[in-house]
Amino acid sequence: MSERVDVEQHRADVARLLAGLADRPTEEVSVHQGALGRVLASDVVAPGPLPRFRNSQMDGFAVRAADVASAAPGVPVTLPVVGDVAAAPGEPAPLEPGTAVRIMTGAPVPDGADAVVPVEDTDHVTFNGARDEGARDNGVRGGGAHRDSATKVEIVRGRAAGEFVREPGSDVAEGAVVLRAGTVLAPHHVAAAAACGIAQLTVRVPVSVAVVSTGSELVAPDEEPGPGQIWDANGPALAAAVVAAGGQVGLRLAVPDDPEVVRTGLERAAALCDLVLTTGGVSQGAYEVVKDALPEVTFRSVAMQPGGPQGLGRVAGRPVLAFPGNPVSAQVSFVVFLRDLLRQAGGLPPVRQVPAALDAAIVSPAGKRQLLRGRWVDDAVAGARVAVVGGPGSHLVASMAAADVLIDVPAATTRLDEGAEVITWPL
């Protein structure tokens, strides 16, 4: 290795290399598809009030509050029902004093009506001359479930003006901010935009990442490995990590241990993507193909375990990060050096590191910052206990799958007792 640096120095160098990725372009996506999980690039402002018109909050009867003010159990107010208003297109006729209209939830409230009496506050309703004896109790509910036209209703509880009437803008006023820039769009955000009549949303274009696995021994997980071959874990794992961090995978490649083939593949990746990410071929062995293919890239030893061998630089003008090939090393490298930068570029906050208490004492070799796999013993909150999972080997993929966090042990620390506070990196 040409140089040896600590973790923070390499993090700073990676951040400088990728600084240009933070200024992301924007694009329009439809609320019907493509919006979920994207990050808003600008505030979404309501083009009009929501609701757009006065509408009923309940199934019941639209009335003038003054006409039912005296209604009480045993002393009902009887009103003629002059029509039905459904939640359907159209504008109802104005309501005359001393009358009522049967109304459904969401239907426009007629001019002249200033309250809605729910069906629960009615007793006998007459349908086309036939009296319904006890609408509150028999499940008919005064008309909400009865398809014949009502002609008369007995109201047993008065309602004040405004009760059960949704006024225009009572949810969102025209010009109000519905969704803030930086919002990661979830289904309820999409619903709010669609309800306001907003069909297109302006979102950040995610960073496009090429994930390149190197090694003649690699085969895809759906292939049968021959002698000396292994399934490629890094390609699927890092592609998933990119997406989870808000990026998108622009290219997936697996290339053999041939410097010319690797160089060609990386130049192709650089032409298609914003960032090139490689795994393998960066250590001090005899067949370090990425080092051979990229003489312009800086390769170094970072004082950490796992994930010590690292490379950074540019290929064909694009930034490239070279991670080690052991699966745990590659995943730890992503978390420590790239995850938060991708999130930042996509408009997402960094993943918050969490303090925790060790469940048992640990020993650690001096001189290298250890990033041990850990699992919560209690809930993942500040002060909770965390236990080490598996051994330190960078090939132990199953123990990585069982982990919730990385336990950060400083390079100068050789022992931590049970209960000692540590910093964890959530996975």
CSV table of C-alpha atoms in Angstrom, one decimal:
chain,number,residue,atom,x,y,z
A,1,MET,CA,0.0,0.0,0.0
A,2,SER,CA,1.3,3.5,-0.8
A,3,GLU,CA,-0.2,5.1,2.3
A,4,ARG,CA,-1.9,4.5,5.6
A,5,VAL,CA,-4.6,6.7,6.9
A,6,ASP,CA,-7.2,6.7,9.7
A,7,VAL,CA,-10.9,6.3,9.2
A,8,GLU,CA,-11.8,10.0,9.5
A,9,GLN,CA,-9.1,11.0,7.0
A,10,HIS,CA,-10.5,8.6,4.4
A,11,ARG,CA,-14.1,9.7,5.1
A,12,ALA,CA,-13.0,13.3,4.5
A,13,ASP,CA,-11.3,12.4,1.3
A,14,VAL,CA,-14.3,10.4,0.0
A,15,ALA,CA,-16.5,13.4,0.9
A,16,ARG,CA,-14.3,15.7,-1.2
A,17,LEU,CA,-14.3,13.3,-4.1
A,18,LEU,CA,-18.1,13.0,-4.1
A,19,ALA,CA,-18.9,16.7,-3.3
A,20,GLY,CA,-20.2,17.2,-6.9
A,21,LEU,CA,-22.9,14.6,-6.4
A,22,ALA,CA,-24.7,16.8,-3.8
A,23,ASP,CA,-26.0,19.2,-6.4
A,24,ARG,CA,-28.7,17.0,-7.9
A,25,PRO,CA,-30.9,17.8,-10.9
A,26,THR,CA,-34.7,17.4,-10.5
A,27,GLU,CA,-37.4,15.7,-12.5
A,28,GLU,CA,-41.2,15.4,-12.6
A,29,VAL,CA,-42.9,12.2,-11.5
A,30,SER,CA,-46.5,11.2,-11.6
A,31,VAL,CA,-48.5,10.7,-8.4
A,32,HIS,CA,-49.8,7.6,-10.1
A,33,GLN,CA,-46.5,5.9,-10.3
A,34,GLY,CA,-42.8,6.6,-9.6
A,35,ALA,CA,-43.4,9.0,-6.7
A,36,LEU,CA,-43.1,6.5,-3.8
A,37,GLY,CA,-39.8,6.7,-1.9
A,38,ARG,CA,-38.6,9.7,-3.9
A,39,VAL,CA,-37.5,12.9,-2.2
A,40,LEU,CA,-39.3,16.2,-2.9
A,41,ALA,CA,-37.1,18.9,-4.3
A,42,SER,CA,-39.4,21.8,-3.6
A,43,ASP,CA,-42.5,22.6,-1.4
A,44,VAL,CA,-45.8,21.4,-2.7
A,45,VAL,CA,-48.4,24.2,-2.5
A,46,ALA,CA,-52.1,23.7,-2.6
A,47,PRO,CA,-53.5,25.3,-5.8
A,48,GLY,CA,-56.9,25.7,-4.1
A,49,PRO,CA,-58.7,25.0,-0.9
A,50,LEU,CA,-59.3,21.5,0.4
A,51,PRO,CA,-62.2,20.7,0.7
A,52,ARG,CA,-63.1,22.6,-2.4
A,53,PHE,CA,-66.7,23.1,-1.3
A,54,ARG,CA,-68.8,22.8,1.8
A,55,ASN,CA,-69.6,19.1,2.3
A,56,SER,CA,-71.2,16.8,4.9
A,57,GLN,CA,-69.1,15.1,7.5
A,58,MET,CA,-71.8,12.5,8.2
A,59,ASP,CA,-74.7,10.6,6.6
A,60,GLY,CA,-77.8,12.5,7.8
A,61,PHE,CA,-80.0,15.5,7.1
A,62,ALA,CA,-78.8,19.0,6.1
A,63,VAL,CA,-80.9,21.6,7.9
A,64,ARG,CA,-81.0,25.2,9.2
A,65,ALA,CA,-79.8,25.0,12.8
A,66,ALA,CA,-82.5,27.4,13.9
A,67,ASP,CA,-85.2,25.0,12.7
A,68,VAL,CA,-84.0,22.2,15.0
A,69,ALA,CA,-82.8,24.2,18.0
A,70,SER,CA,-85.6,22.9,20.2
A,71,ALA,CA,-85.3,19.2,19.3
A,72,ALA,CA,-84.7,16.9,22.2
A,73,PRO,CA,-85.6,13.2,23.1
A,74,GLY,CA,-89.3,13.1,23.6
A,75,VAL,CA,-89.8,16.5,21.9
A,76,PRO,CA,-88.7,15.9,18.3
A,77,VAL,CA,-88.8,18.4,15.5
A,78,THR,CA,-90.5,17.0,12.4
A,79,LEU,CA,-89.3,18.4,9.0
A,80,PRO,CA,-90.4,17.6,5.5
A,81,VAL,CA,-87.5,16.1,3.5
A,82,VAL,CA,-87.5,17.8,0.1
A,83,GLY,CA,-84.7,15.9,-1.6
A,84,ASP,CA,-81.6,13.7,-1.5
A,85,VAL,CA,-78.0,14.9,-2.0
A,86,ALA,CA,-75.4,12.2,-2.8
A,87,ALA,CA,-71.6,12.5,-3.1
A,88,ALA,CA,-71.9,12.9,-6.8
A,89,PRO,CA,-71.4,15.6,-9.4
A,90,GLY,CA,-73.7,18.5,-9.4
A,91,GLU,CA,-74.9,21.4,-7.2
A,92,PRO,CA,-77.9,20.9,-4.9
A,93,ALA,CA,-80.8,23.4,-4.9
A,94,PRO,CA,-80.8,25.9,-2.0
A,95,LEU,CA,-82.6,24.7,1.2
A,96,GLU,CA,-85.7,26.6,2.1
A,97,PRO,CA,-86.5,27.4,5.8
A,98,GLY,CA,-88.4,24.7,7.7
A,99,THR,CA,-87.2,21.8,5.4
A,100,ALA,CA,-84.4,19.2,5.3
A,101,VAL,CA,-82.6,17.2,2.7
A,102,ARG,CA,-81.2,13.8,3.2
A,103,ILE,CA,-77.4,14.0,2.6
A,104,MET,CA,-74.5,11.5,2.4
A,105,THR,CA,-71.0,11.9,3.7
A,106,GLY,CA,-68.9,14.0,1.3
A,107,ALA,CA,-71.9,15.4,-0.5
A,108,PRO,CA,-72.2,19.2,-1.1
A,109,VAL,CA,-74.2,21.0,1.6
A,110,PRO,CA,-76.9,23.1,0.0
A,111,ASP,CA,-76.9,26.9,0.3
A,112,GLY,CA,-79.2,27.8,3.2
A,113,ALA,CA,-78.3,24.8,5.2
A,114,ASP,CA,-75.8,25.4,8.0
A,115,ALA,CA,-75.7,22.1,9.9
A,116,VAL,CA,-76.0,18.4,9.4
A,117,VAL,CA,-78.0,16.2,11.8
A,118,PRO,CA,-76.5,12.7,11.8
A,119,VAL,CA,-78.9,9.8,11.3
A,120,GLU,CA,-78.1,8.8,14.9
A,121,ASP,CA,-80.0,11.9,16.0
A,122,THR,CA,-83.2,11.0,14.0
A,123,ASP,CA,-86.0,8.7,15.0
A,124,HIS,CA,-88.9,8.1,12.6
A,125,VAL,CA,-88.3,8.6,8.9
A,126,THR,CA,-91.1,8.4,6.4
A,127,PHE,CA,-90.1,6.9,3.0
A,128,ASN,CA,-92.7,7.5,0.2
A,129,GLY,CA,-95.5,7.5,2.7
A,130,ALA,CA,-94.3,4.5,4.7
A,131,ARG,CA,-93.1,5.2,8.2
A,132,ASP,CA,-89.9,3.7,9.5
A,133,GLU,CA,-90.4,3.0,13.2
A,134,GLY,CA,-87.0,3.7,14.9
A,135,ALA,CA,-84.3,4.4,12.4
A,136,ARG,CA,-81.7,4.8,15.1
A,137,ASP,CA,-82.2,1.3,16.4
A,138,ASN,CA,-83.0,-1.0,13.6
A,139,GLY,CA,-79.9,-0.4,11.4
A,140,VAL,CA,-81.7,1.5,8.7
A,141,ARG,CA,-80.0,4.7,9.9
A,142,GLY,CA,-82.6,7.1,8.8
A,143,GLY,CA,-81.9,7.0,5.1
A,144,GLY,CA,-78.2,6.4,4.7
A,145,ALA,CA,-79.0,2.7,4.0
A,146,HIS,CA,-82.5,3.2,2.6
A,147,ARG,CA,-82.6,3.8,-1.1
A,148,ASP,CA,-86.2,5.2,-1.3
A,149,SER,CA,-86.7,8.9,-1.1
A,150,ALA,CA,-87.4,10.2,2.4
A,151,THR,CA,-90.4,12.6,2.8
A,152,LYS,CA,-90.4,13.3,6.5
A,153,VAL,CA,-87.9,13.1,9.4
A,154,GLU,CA,-88.2,13.4,13.1
A,155,ILE,CA,-85.1,15.0,14.7
A,156,VAL,CA,-84.5,14.3,18.3
A,157,ARG,CA,-81.3,16.4,18.9
A,158,GLY,CA,-80.6,19.9,17.7
A,159,ARG,CA,-77.3,20.8,16.1
A,160,ALA,CA,-75.5,24.2,16.2
A,161,ALA,CA,-74.6,26.1,13.0
A,162,GLY,CA,-71.5,24.6,11.5
A,163,GLU,CA,-71.7,21.1,13.1
A,164,PHE,CA,-70.8,18.3,10.8
A,165,VAL,CA,-70.2,20.7,7.9
A,166,ARG,CA,-66.8,20.8,6.4
A,167,GLU,CA,-66.0,24.3,5.2
A,168,PRO,CA,-63.8,25.0,2.2
A,169,GLY,CA,-60.1,25.1,3.2
A,170,SER,CA,-60.7,23.6,6.6
A,171,ASP,CA,-58.1,20.9,5.7
A,172,VAL,CA,-55.8,23.0,3.6
A,173,ALA,CA,-56.1,26.7,2.6
A,174,GLU,CA,-55.3,27.8,-0.9
A,175,GLY,CA,-51.6,28.6,-1.1
A,176,ALA,CA,-50.7,26.6,2.0
A,177,VAL,CA,-47.7,24.2,1.9
A,178,VAL,CA,-49.0,20.7,1.8
A,179,LEU,CA,-45.6,18.9,1.7
A,180,ARG,CA,-42.2,20.3,2.5
A,181,ALA,CA,-39.1,19.9,0.3
A,182,GLY,CA,-37.0,17.0,1.6
A,183,THR,CA,-40.0,14.8,2.3
A,184,VAL,CA,-39.5,11.2,1.5
A,185,LEU,CA,-42.7,10.4,-0.3
A,186,ALA,CA,-44.9,7.7,1.5
A,187,PRO,CA,-48.4,6.7,0.5
A,188,HIS,CA,-50.0,9.3,2.8
A,189,HIS,CA,-48.0,12.0,1.1
A,190,VAL,CA,-49.1,10.9,-2.3
A,191,ALA,CA,-52.7,10.9,-1.1
A,192,ALA,CA,-52.4,14.5,0.1
A,193,ALA,CA,-51.0,15.7,-3.2
A,194,ALA,CA,-53.6,13.8,-5.2
A,195,ALA,CA,-56.4,15.1,-3.1
A,196,CYS,CA,-55.2,18.7,-3.9
A,197,GLY,CA,-55.3,17.9,-7.6
A,198,ILE,CA,-51.5,17.8,-8.0
A,199,ALA,CA,-50.7,15.3,-10.6
A,200,GLN,CA,-46.9,15.9,-10.9
A,201,LEU,CA,-44.3,16.2,-8.2
A,202,THR,CA,-40.8,17.6,-8.5
A,203,VAL,CA,-38.3,15.2,-7.0
A,204,ARG,CA,-34.5,14.9,-6.9
A,205,VAL,CA,-32.8,12.7,-9.4
A,206,PRO,CA,-31.1,10.0,-7.3
A,207,VAL,CA,-27.4,9.3,-7.7
A,208,SER,CA,-26.8,6.6,-10.3
A,209,VAL,CA,-24.3,4.1,-9.1
A,210,ALA,CA,-22.5,1.3,-11.0
A,211,VAL,CA,-21.8,-1.7,-8.9
A,212,VAL,CA,-18.9,-3.8,-10.2
A,213,SER,CA,-17.9,-7.1,-8.6
A,214,THR,CA,-14.5,-8.4,-9.6
A,215,GLY,CA,-13.2,-12.0,-9.5
A,216,SER,CA,-13.0,-14.9,-11.9
A,217,GLU,CA,-14.3,-17.1,-9.0
A,218,LEU,CA,-17.7,-15.3,-8.9
A,219,VAL,CA,-20.9,-16.7,-10.2
A,220,ALA,CA,-24.4,-15.3,-9.9
A,221,PRO,CA,-26.6,-16.7,-7.1
A,222,ASP,CA,-28.8,-18.5,-9.6
A,223,GLU,CA,-25.8,-20.4,-11.2
A,224,GLU,CA,-24.2,-23.6,-10.0
A,225,PRO,CA,-20.6,-22.9,-8.9
A,226,GLY,CA,-17.8,-25.1,-10.2
A,227,PRO,CA,-14.6,-26.1,-8.3
A,228,GLY,CA,-13.1,-23.0,-6.6
A,229,GLN,CA,-16.1,-20.8,-7.4
A,230,ILE,CA,-18.4,-18.9,-5.1
A,231,TRP,CA,-21.6,-17.0,-5.3
A,232,ASP,CA,-21.3,-13.2,-5.7
A,233,ALA,CA,-22.7,-11.7,-2.5
A,234,ASN,CA,-21.3,-8.2,-3.0
A,235,GLY,CA,-23.2,-7.4,-6.2
A,236,PRO,CA,-26.7,-7.9,-4.8
A,237,ALA,CA,-25.7,-6.6,-1.3
A,238,LEU,CA,-24.2,-3.3,-2.5
A,239,ALA,CA,-27.0,-2.8,-5.1
A,240,ALA,CA,-29.5,-3.1,-2.3
A,241,ALA,CA,-27.5,-0.8,-0.1
A,242,VAL,CA,-27.4,1.8,-2.8
A,243,VAL,CA,-31.2,1.7,-3.2
A,244,ALA,CA,-31.8,1.8,0.6
A,245,ALA,CA,-29.6,4.9,0.8
A,246,GLY,CA,-31.7,6.7,-1.8
A,247,GLY,CA,-29.6,6.0,-4.9
A,248,GLN,CA,-30.3,4.0,-8.0
A,249,VAL,CA,-28.3,1.2,-9.6
A,250,GLY,CA,-27.5,2.2,-13.1
A,251,LEU,CA,-25.4,-0.8,-13.9
A,252,ARG,CA,-24.5,-4.2,-12.4
A,253,LEU,CA,-21.4,-5.9,-13.6
A,254,ALA,CA,-19.3,-8.9,-12.6
A,255,VAL,CA,-15.9,-9.0,-14.3
A,256,PRO,CA,-13.1,-11.6,-14.3
A,257,ASP,CA,-9.6,-11.1,-13.1
A,258,ASP,CA,-8.4,-9.6,-16.3
A,259,PRO,CA,-7.2,-5.9,-16.1
A,260,GLU,CA,-8.2,-5.1,-19.6
A,261,VAL,CA,-11.7,-6.5,-19.2
A,262,VAL,CA,-12.0,-4.7,-15.8
A,263,ARG,CA,-10.8,-1.4,-17.4
A,264,THR,CA,-13.3,-1.7,-20.2
A,265,GLY,CA,-16.1,-2.5,-17.8
A,266,LEU,CA,-15.2,0.4,-15.6
A,267,GLU,CA,-15.0,2.9,-18.5
A,268,ARG,CA,-18.5,1.7,-19.6
A,269,ALA,CA,-19.8,2.1,-16.0
A,270,ALA,CA,-18.3,5.7,-15.9
A,271,ALA,CA,-20.1,6.6,-19.1
A,272,LEU,CA,-23.5,5.5,-17.8
A,273,CYS,CA,-23.4,6.4,-14.1
A,274,ASP,CA,-22.6,9.2,-11.6
A,275,LEU,CA,-20.4,7.0,-9.4
A,276,VAL,CA,-18.5,3.7,-9.9
A,277,LEU,CA,-18.3,1.3,-7.0
A,278,THR,CA,-16.0,-1.7,-7.2
A,279,THR,CA,-15.4,-4.7,-4.9
A,280,GLY,CA,-12.3,-6.8,-4.7
A,281,GLY,CA,-8.8,-6.6,-6.2
A,282,VAL,CA,-7.5,-3.8,-3.9
A,283,SER,CA,-5.4,-5.6,-1.3
A,284,GLN,CA,-1.7,-6.6,-1.4
A,285,GLY,CA,-2.0,-10.0,-3.1
A,286,ALA,CA,-0.6,-11.1,-6.4
A,287,TYR,CA,-3.9,-10.8,-8.4
A,288,GLU,CA,-5.2,-7.4,-7.4
A,289,VAL,CA,-7.0,-6.7,-10.6
A,290,VAL,CA,-8.6,-3.3,-9.7
A,291,LYS,CA,-5.3,-1.9,-8.7
A,292,ASP,CA,-3.8,-3.1,-12.0
A,293,ALA,CA,-6.6,-1.7,-14.1
A,294,LEU,CA,-6.7,1.7,-12.4
A,295,PRO,CA,-3.2,3.1,-12.0
A,296,GLU,CA,-4.6,6.6,-11.7
A,297,VAL,CA,-6.6,5.7,-8.5
A,298,THR,CA,-5.1,6.1,-5.0
A,299,PHE,CA,-5.1,2.9,-3.0
A,300,ARG,CA,-4.4,2.9,0.7
A,301,SER,CA,-4.7,1.1,4.0
A,302,VAL,CA,-7.3,2.5,6.3
A,303,ALA,CA,-6.7,1.8,10.0
A,304,MET,CA,-9.9,-0.1,10.5
A,305,GLN,CA,-11.1,-3.7,10.7
A,306,PRO,CA,-12.9,-5.0,8.7
A,307,GLY,CA,-12.5,-2.9,5.5
A,308,GLY,CA,-8.8,-1.8,5.6
A,309,PRO,CA,-7.9,-1.9,1.9
A,310,GLN,CA,-9.6,1.0,0.1
A,311,GLY,CA,-9.2,3.0,-3.2
A,312,LEU,CA,-10.6,6.3,-4.4
A,313,GLY,CA,-10.1,8.4,-7.5
A,314,ARG,CA,-11.6,8.9,-10.9
A,315,VAL,CA,-12.0,6.7,-13.9
A,316,ALA,CA,-12.9,8.4,-17.2
A,317,GLY,CA,-13.8,11.5,-15.3
A,318,ARG,CA,-16.2,9.8,-12.9
A,319,PRO,CA,-15.5,9.2,-9.2
A,320,VAL,CA,-14.7,5.7,-8.3
A,321,LEU,CA,-14.6,4.0,-4.9
A,322,ALA,CA,-12.9,0.6,-4.6
A,323,PHE,CA,-14.0,-1.5,-1.7
A,324,PRO,CA,-12.4,-4.8,-0.5
A,325,GLY,CA,-13.9,-8.0,-1.7
A,326,ASN,CA,-14.8,-9.8,1.5
A,327,PRO,CA,-18.5,-9.4,1.8
A,328,VAL,CA,-18.5,-8.1,5.4
A,329,SER,CA,-15.7,-5.7,4.5
A,330,ALA,CA,-17.6,-4.4,1.5
A,331,GLN,CA,-20.8,-3.8,3.5
A,332,VAL,CA,-19.0,-2.1,6.4
A,333,SER,CA,-17.1,0.1,3.9
A,334,PHE,CA,-20.4,1.2,2.4
A,335,VAL,CA,-21.9,2.1,5.8
A,336,VAL,CA,-18.8,4.0,7.0
A,337,PHE,CA,-17.7,5.8,3.8
A,338,LEU,CA,-20.6,6.0,1.4
A,339,ARG,CA,-24.1,5.6,2.9
A,340,ASP,CA,-24.5,9.1,4.4
A,341,LEU,CA,-23.0,10.8,1.3
A,342,LEU,CA,-25.6,9.1,-0.9
A,343,ARG,CA,-28.4,10.0,1.5
A,344,GLN,CA,-27.2,13.6,1.6
A,345,ALA,CA,-27.1,13.8,-2.2
A,346,GLY,CA,-30.6,12.4,-2.4
A,347,GLY,CA,-31.9,15.0,0.2
A,348,LEU,CA,-32.1,12.5,3.1
A,349,PRO,CA,-30.7,13.0,6.6
A,350,PRO,CA,-27.7,11.0,7.8
A,351,VAL,CA,-28.4,7.8,9.7
A,352,ARG,CA,-28.1,8.8,13.4
A,353,GLN,CA,-25.4,7.0,15.4
A,354,VAL,CA,-26.8,5.7,18.7
A,355,PRO,CA,-24.9,5.3,22.0
A,356,ALA,CA,-25.3,2.0,23.7
A,357,ALA,CA,-24.0,0.0,26.7
A,358,LEU,CA,-22.1,-3.2,26.0
A,359,ASP,CA,-23.8,-6.4,27.2
A,360,ALA,CA,-20.4,-8.1,27.9
A,361,ALA,CA,-16.7,-7.1,28.0
A,362,ILE,CA,-14.7,-7.1,24.8
A,363,VAL,CA,-11.0,-7.0,23.9
A,364,SER,CA,-9.7,-5.3,20.8
A,365,PRO,CA,-6.3,-5.1,19.1
A,366,ALA,CA,-4.6,-1.7,19.3
A,367,GLY,CA,-4.0,0.4,16.3
A,368,LYS,CA,-7.1,-0.4,14.2
A,369,ARG,CA,-10.6,1.0,14.7
A,370,GLN,CA,-12.9,-2.0,15.1
A,371,LEU,CA,-16.4,-2.1,13.6
A,372,LEU,CA,-17.9,-5.1,15.2
A,373,ARG,CA,-21.2,-6.6,14.3
A,374,GLY,CA,-23.7,-6.1,17.1
A,375,ARG,CA,-27.3,-6.9,18.0
A,376,TRP,CA,-29.7,-5.0,20.3
A,377,VAL,CA,-30.4,-6.8,23.5
A,378,ASP,CA,-33.0,-4.2,24.4
A,379,ASP,CA,-34.9,-1.7,22.2
A,380,ALA,CA,-32.8,0.3,19.9
A,381,VAL,CA,-32.7,3.5,22.0
A,382,ALA,CA,-30.0,5.6,23.6
A,383,GLY,CA,-28.6,3.7,26.5
A,384,ALA,CA,-29.9,0.3,25.4
A,385,ARG,CA,-27.6,-2.7,25.6
A,386,VAL,CA,-25.9,-4.2,22.6
A,387,ALA,CA,-24.1,-7.5,22.2
A,388,VAL,CA,-21.4,-8.6,19.8
A,389,VAL,CA,-22.6,-11.0,17.1
A,390,GLY,CA,-20.1,-13.6,15.6
A,391,GLY,CA,-16.4,-13.2,15.2
A,392,PRO,CA,-14.2,-10.6,13.6
A,393,GLY,CA,-13.7,-12.4,10.3
A,394,SER,CA,-14.7,-10.4,7.2
A,395,HIS,CA,-16.1,-13.5,5.5
A,396,LEU,CA,-18.8,-14.2,8.2
A,397,VAL,CA,-21.8,-13.1,6.1
A,398,ALA,CA,-24.4,-14.9,8.3
A,399,SER,CA,-23.3,-13.0,11.4
A,400,MET,CA,-23.6,-9.8,9.5
A,401,ALA,CA,-27.2,-10.8,8.6
A,402,ALA,CA,-27.9,-11.3,12.3
A,403,ALA,CA,-26.6,-7.9,13.2
A,404,ASP,CA,-28.6,-4.7,13.9
A,405,VAL,CA,-25.6,-2.3,14.2
A,406,LEU,CA,-21.9,-1.9,13.9
A,407,ILE,CA,-20.2,-1.4,17.3
A,408,ASP,CA,-17.5,1.3,17.0
A,409,VAL,CA,-14.4,0.6,19.0
A,410,PRO,CA,-11.7,3.3,18.8
A,411,ALA,CA,-8.3,2.4,17.5
A,412,ALA,CA,-6.5,3.1,20.8
A,413,THR,CA,-8.9,1.0,22.9
A,414,THR,CA,-7.9,-2.5,23.8
A,415,ARG,CA,-10.6,-3.4,26.3
A,416,LEU,CA,-14.1,-2.3,27.1
A,417,ASP,CA,-15.9,-3.7,30.2
A,418,GLU,CA,-19.5,-4.8,30.5
A,419,GLY,CA,-21.7,-1.7,30.6
A,420,ALA,CA,-19.2,0.6,28.9
A,421,GLU,CA,-20.8,3.1,26.5
A,422,VAL,CA,-20.1,2.6,22.8
A,423,ILE,CA,-21.2,4.3,19.6
A,424,THR,CA,-23.2,2.2,17.2
A,425,TRP,CA,-23.9,2.6,13.5
A,426,PRO,CA,-27.4,1.3,12.7
A,427,LEU,CA,-27.5,-1.1,9.7
